mmCIF file of C-alpha atoms in Angstrom:
data_model
loop_
_atom_site.group_PDB
_atom_site.id
_atom_site.type_symbol
_atom_site.label_atom_id
_atom_site.label_comp_id
_atom_site.label_asym_id
_atom_site.label_seq_id
_atom_site.Cartn_x
_atom_site.Cartn_y
_atom_site.Cartn_z
ATOM 1 C CA MET A 1 74.779 149.205 86.688
ATOM 2 C CA LEU A 2 76.232 150.875 83.372
ATOM 3 C CA GLY A 3 72.556 153.045 83.046
ATOM 4 C CA ASP A 4 72.272 153.626 86.270
ATOM 5 C CA TYR A 5 73.201 157.039 87.202
ATOM 6 C CA PRO A 6 76.762 157.325 90.030
ATOM 7 C CA ASN A 7 75.566 157.797 93.429
ATOM 8 C CA ASN A 8 79.512 157.223 94.720
ATOM 9 C CA TYR A 9 83.345 157.648 93.575
ATOM 10 C CA MET A 10 86.110 156.645 94.653
ATOM 11 C CA ILE A 11 89.563 158.991 93.823
ATOM 12 C CA SER A 12 92.962 157.137 93.716
ATOM 13 C CA SER A 13 96.546 156.636 92.832
ATOM 14 C CA GLY A 14 99.146 153.613 91.981
ATOM 15 C CA ILE A 15 101.904 152.448 90.478
ATOM 16 C CA GLY A 16 102.764 149.752 88.382
ATOM 17 C CA LYS A 17 106.582 148.311 87.447
ATOM 18 C CA ASP A 18 107.596 144.816 85.339
ATOM 19 C CA GLN A 19 110.393 144.330 83.224
ATOM 20 C CA LYS A 20 109.382 143.139 80.650
ATOM 21 C CA TYR A 21 105.470 144.006 79.232
ATOM 22 C CA GLU A 22 104.666 148.062 79.434
ATOM 23 C CA LEU A 23 100.455 146.198 79.631
ATOM 24 C CA VAL A 24 101.858 144.640 82.942
ATOM 25 C CA ALA A 25 103.258 147.564 84.369
ATOM 26 C CA PHE A 26 100.058 149.525 84.273
ATOM 27 C CA ASP A 27 97.715 146.166 84.784
ATOM 28 C CA ASN A 28 100.062 146.417 87.964
ATOM 29 C CA ALA A 29 99.538 150.387 88.539
ATOM 30 C CA LEU A 30 95.517 149.595 88.669
ATOM 31 C CA GLY A 31 96.303 147.409 90.949
ATOM 32 C CA ASN A 32 97.352 148.964 93.255
ATOM 33 C CA ALA A 33 95.026 151.914 92.745
ATOM 34 C CA LYS A 34 92.253 149.054 93.454
ATOM 35 C CA LEU A 35 90.580 149.495 90.319
ATOM 36 C CA ALA A 36 92.966 146.688 88.711
ATOM 37 C CA ASN A 37 88.955 143.851 88.677
ATOM 38 C CA TYR A 38 86.906 145.898 86.690
ATOM 39 C CA ASN A 39 86.477 147.008 83.467
ATOM 40 C CA LEU A 40 87.310 150.558 83.283
ATOM 41 C CA LEU A 41 85.130 152.392 80.800
ATOM 42 C CA ARG A 42 86.961 155.821 80.020
ATOM 43 C CA VAL A 43 84.355 158.968 80.423
ATOM 44 C CA SER A 44 85.112 161.862 80.426
ATOM 45 C CA SER A 45 85.057 165.140 82.744
ATOM 46 C CA ILE A 46 82.130 165.500 84.831
ATOM 47 C CA LEU A 47 81.018 163.606 88.518
ATOM 48 C CA PRO A 48 77.907 163.464 88.833
ATOM 49 C CA SER A 49 75.545 165.880 91.338
ATOM 50 C CA ASN A 50 75.197 164.458 94.766
ATOM 51 C CA CYS A 51 77.961 161.621 94.059
ATOM 52 C CA VAL A 52 79.729 160.487 97.776
ATOM 53 C CA LYS A 53 83.068 159.241 98.401
ATOM 54 C CA GLN A 54 83.978 156.423 99.148
ATOM 55 C CA ASP A 55 87.117 154.477 99.698
ATOM 56 C CA THR A 56 86.942 151.515 97.398
ATOM 57 C CA VAL A 57 84.602 150.532 94.735
ATOM 58 C CA LYS A 58 81.661 148.713 96.029
ATOM 59 C CA VAL A 59 80.763 147.063 92.798
ATOM 60 C CA LYS A 60 80.676 143.494 91.960
ATOM 61 C CA GLU A 61 84.341 142.693 90.579
ATOM 62 C CA GLY A 62 84.493 142.167 86.743
ATOM 63 C CA SER A 63 81.427 145.104 86.619
ATOM 64 C CA PRO A 64 81.842 147.771 84.206
ATOM 65 C CA LEU A 65 83.427 150.855 86.400
ATOM 66 C CA LEU A 66 83.184 154.758 84.476
ATOM 67 C CA VAL A 67 86.601 155.959 85.001
ATOM 68 C CA ALA A 68 88.005 159.026 84.199
ATOM 69 C CA TYR A 69 92.065 159.354 84.824
ATOM 70 C CA GLY A 70 95.087 159.828 83.575
ATOM 71 C CA THR A 71 98.078 157.920 82.816
ATOM 72 C CA TYR A 72 101.214 157.448 82.044
ATOM 73 C CA THR A 73 103.925 154.899 81.100
ATOM 74 C CA SER A 74 108.036 154.712 80.508
ATOM 75 C CA ASN A 75 110.818 152.883 79.824
ATOM 76 C CA ARG A 76 113.102 155.421 79.304
ATOM 77 C CA PRO A 77 115.845 155.678 81.850
ATOM 78 C CA ASN A 78 116.762 158.683 84.235
ATOM 79 C CA VAL A 79 113.350 159.670 83.684
ATOM 80 C CA THR A 80 110.500 161.019 86.657
ATOM 81 C CA ILE A 81 106.753 160.300 85.469
ATOM 82 C CA ALA A 82 103.592 161.495 87.228
ATOM 83 C CA SER A 83 100.158 161.328 86.776
ATOM 84 C CA ALA A 84 97.505 163.550 89.125
ATOM 85 C CA VAL A 85 93.657 164.099 89.043
ATOM 86 C CA SER A 86 91.293 165.855 91.073
ATOM 87 C CA ILE A 87 87.916 166.868 90.999
ATOM 88 C CA GLY A 88 86.163 170.994 91.475
ATOM 89 C CA ILE A 89 83.517 169.460 94.074
ATOM 90 C CA PRO A 90 80.827 172.524 94.718
ATOM 91 C CA LYS A 91 79.053 174.034 97.431
ATOM 92 C CA ASP A 92 75.621 172.985 96.506
ATOM 93 C CA LYS A 93 75.944 169.104 95.502
ATOM 94 C CA ASN A 94 72.756 169.074 92.959
ATOM 95 C CA PHE A 95 75.405 171.210 90.580
ATOM 96 C CA VAL A 96 78.029 168.279 89.000
ATOM 97 C CA GLY A 97 81.784 168.664 89.928
ATOM 98 C CA VAL A 98 84.219 169.036 87.471
ATOM 99 C CA ILE A 99 87.362 165.654 86.927
ATOM 100 C CA MET A 100 90.809 167.272 85.626
ATOM 101 C CA GLU A 101 93.152 164.532 84.788
ATOM 102 C CA TYR A 102 97.035 165.191 83.538
ATOM 103 C CA SER A 103 99.926 162.598 83.214
ATOM 104 C CA GLY A 104 103.890 163.546 81.926
ATOM 105 C CA GLU A 105 107.422 163.424 82.150
ATOM 106 C CA CYS A 106 107.010 165.972 85.850
ATOM 107 C CA CYS A 107 107.688 165.378 89.569
ATOM 108 C CA ALA A 108 103.684 164.065 91.439
ATOM 109 C CA GLU A 109 103.788 167.962 93.198
ATOM 110 C CA GLU A 110 104.072 169.819 89.783
ATOM 111 C CA ALA A 111 100.553 167.800 88.192
ATOM 112 C CA GLU A 112 98.784 168.257 90.837
ATOM 113 C CA ARG A 113 99.142 171.898 91.087
ATOM 114 C CA MET A 114 98.432 172.079 87.082
ATOM 115 C CA VAL A 115 95.283 169.497 87.583
ATOM 116 C CA CYS A 116 94.078 171.676 91.057
ATOM 117 C CA GLU A 117 94.058 174.912 89.324
ATOM 118 C CA MET A 118 92.689 173.452 86.070
ATOM 119 C CA ALA A 119 89.302 172.054 87.936
ATOM 120 C CA ARG A 120 89.068 175.422 89.543
ATOM 121 C CA ARG A 121 89.002 177.406 86.385
ATOM 122 C CA ALA A 122 87.005 174.867 84.783
ATOM 123 C CA MET A 123 84.283 175.377 87.850
ATOM 124 C CA ILE A 124 84.276 179.476 87.049
ATOM 125 C CA ASN A 125 84.073 178.291 83.412
ATOM 126 C CA HIS A 126 80.862 176.049 84.662
ATOM 127 C CA LYS A 127 79.602 179.065 86.786
ATOM 128 C CA ILE A 128 79.527 176.442 89.693
ATOM 129 C CA GLU A 129 80.154 177.914 93.360
ATOM 130 C CA VAL A 130 83.820 175.719 94.387
ATOM 131 C CA GLU A 131 83.314 174.459 98.165
ATOM 132 C CA GLU A 132 86.617 173.041 97.723
ATOM 133 C CA ILE A 133 88.915 170.825 95.557
ATOM 134 C CA ILE A 134 90.469 167.391 95.703
ATOM 135 C CA SER A 135 93.089 165.401 94.085
ATOM 136 C CA SER A 136 95.357 162.769 94.446
ATOM 137 C CA SER A 137 99.010 161.861 91.973
ATOM 138 C CA MET A 138 101.454 159.376 92.399
ATOM 139 C CA GLU A 139 104.976 159.358 91.293
ATOM 140 C CA GLY A 140 107.412 157.003 89.358
ATOM 141 C CA PHE A 141 110.970 156.854 88.650
ATOM 142 C CA VAL A 142 112.139 154.763 85.581
ATOM 143 C CA GLU A 143 115.429 152.600 86.356
ATOM 144 C CA GLY A 144 117.266 150.511 83.854
ATOM 145 C CA GLY A 145 114.656 149.468 81.201
ATOM 146 C CA GLU A 146 111.243 148.867 83.177
ATOM 147 C CA PHE A 147 108.515 149.685 82.596
ATOM 148 C CA VAL A 148 107.151 152.137 85.101
ATOM 149 C CA SER A 149 103.661 153.144 85.464
ATOM 150 C CA VAL A 150 101.592 155.676 86.984
ATOM 151 C CA ILE A 151 97.505 155.846 87.200
ATOM 152 C CA SER A 152 95.362 158.528 88.650
ATOM 153 C CA ALA A 153 91.753 157.635 88.829
ATOM 154 C CA VAL A 154 87.577 158.569 89.641
ATOM 155 C CA ALA A 155 85.754 155.775 89.769
ATOM 156 C CA MET A 156 81.694 156.021 89.657
ATOM 157 C CA TRP A 157 79.409 153.992 90.347
#
């Protein structure tokens, strides 16, 4: 699978919480985004040409999975955190698309607005005509001292 050219992708977001551990909150966010049972290999910002959108990852659990993502975790009380990811989908499917991600202390609407604008600008820079920009985002509010983690991702296989 790792040497294969990706033909499919899934865009998703998730949130996770844990009272004690940052990593457990992140793992819970992965589960909420339907990505917990894979070995994630972080990649940069290109959606391969001719990729088809899917609702779920369709590779064997435990397999390596190429993923472009933004994530943010905090336990600072009374803070809103968010992550977002967007894909500039090319009009001509023989061209690549562009993936943009962001995460930080803001609302989901702001994060999503930023990644969509970044995808539009990147597609112009790459001189690729855009069919559409798709996106996904997640927002969390940190209460007390619990860890809250958000992730927005594009998985490719």
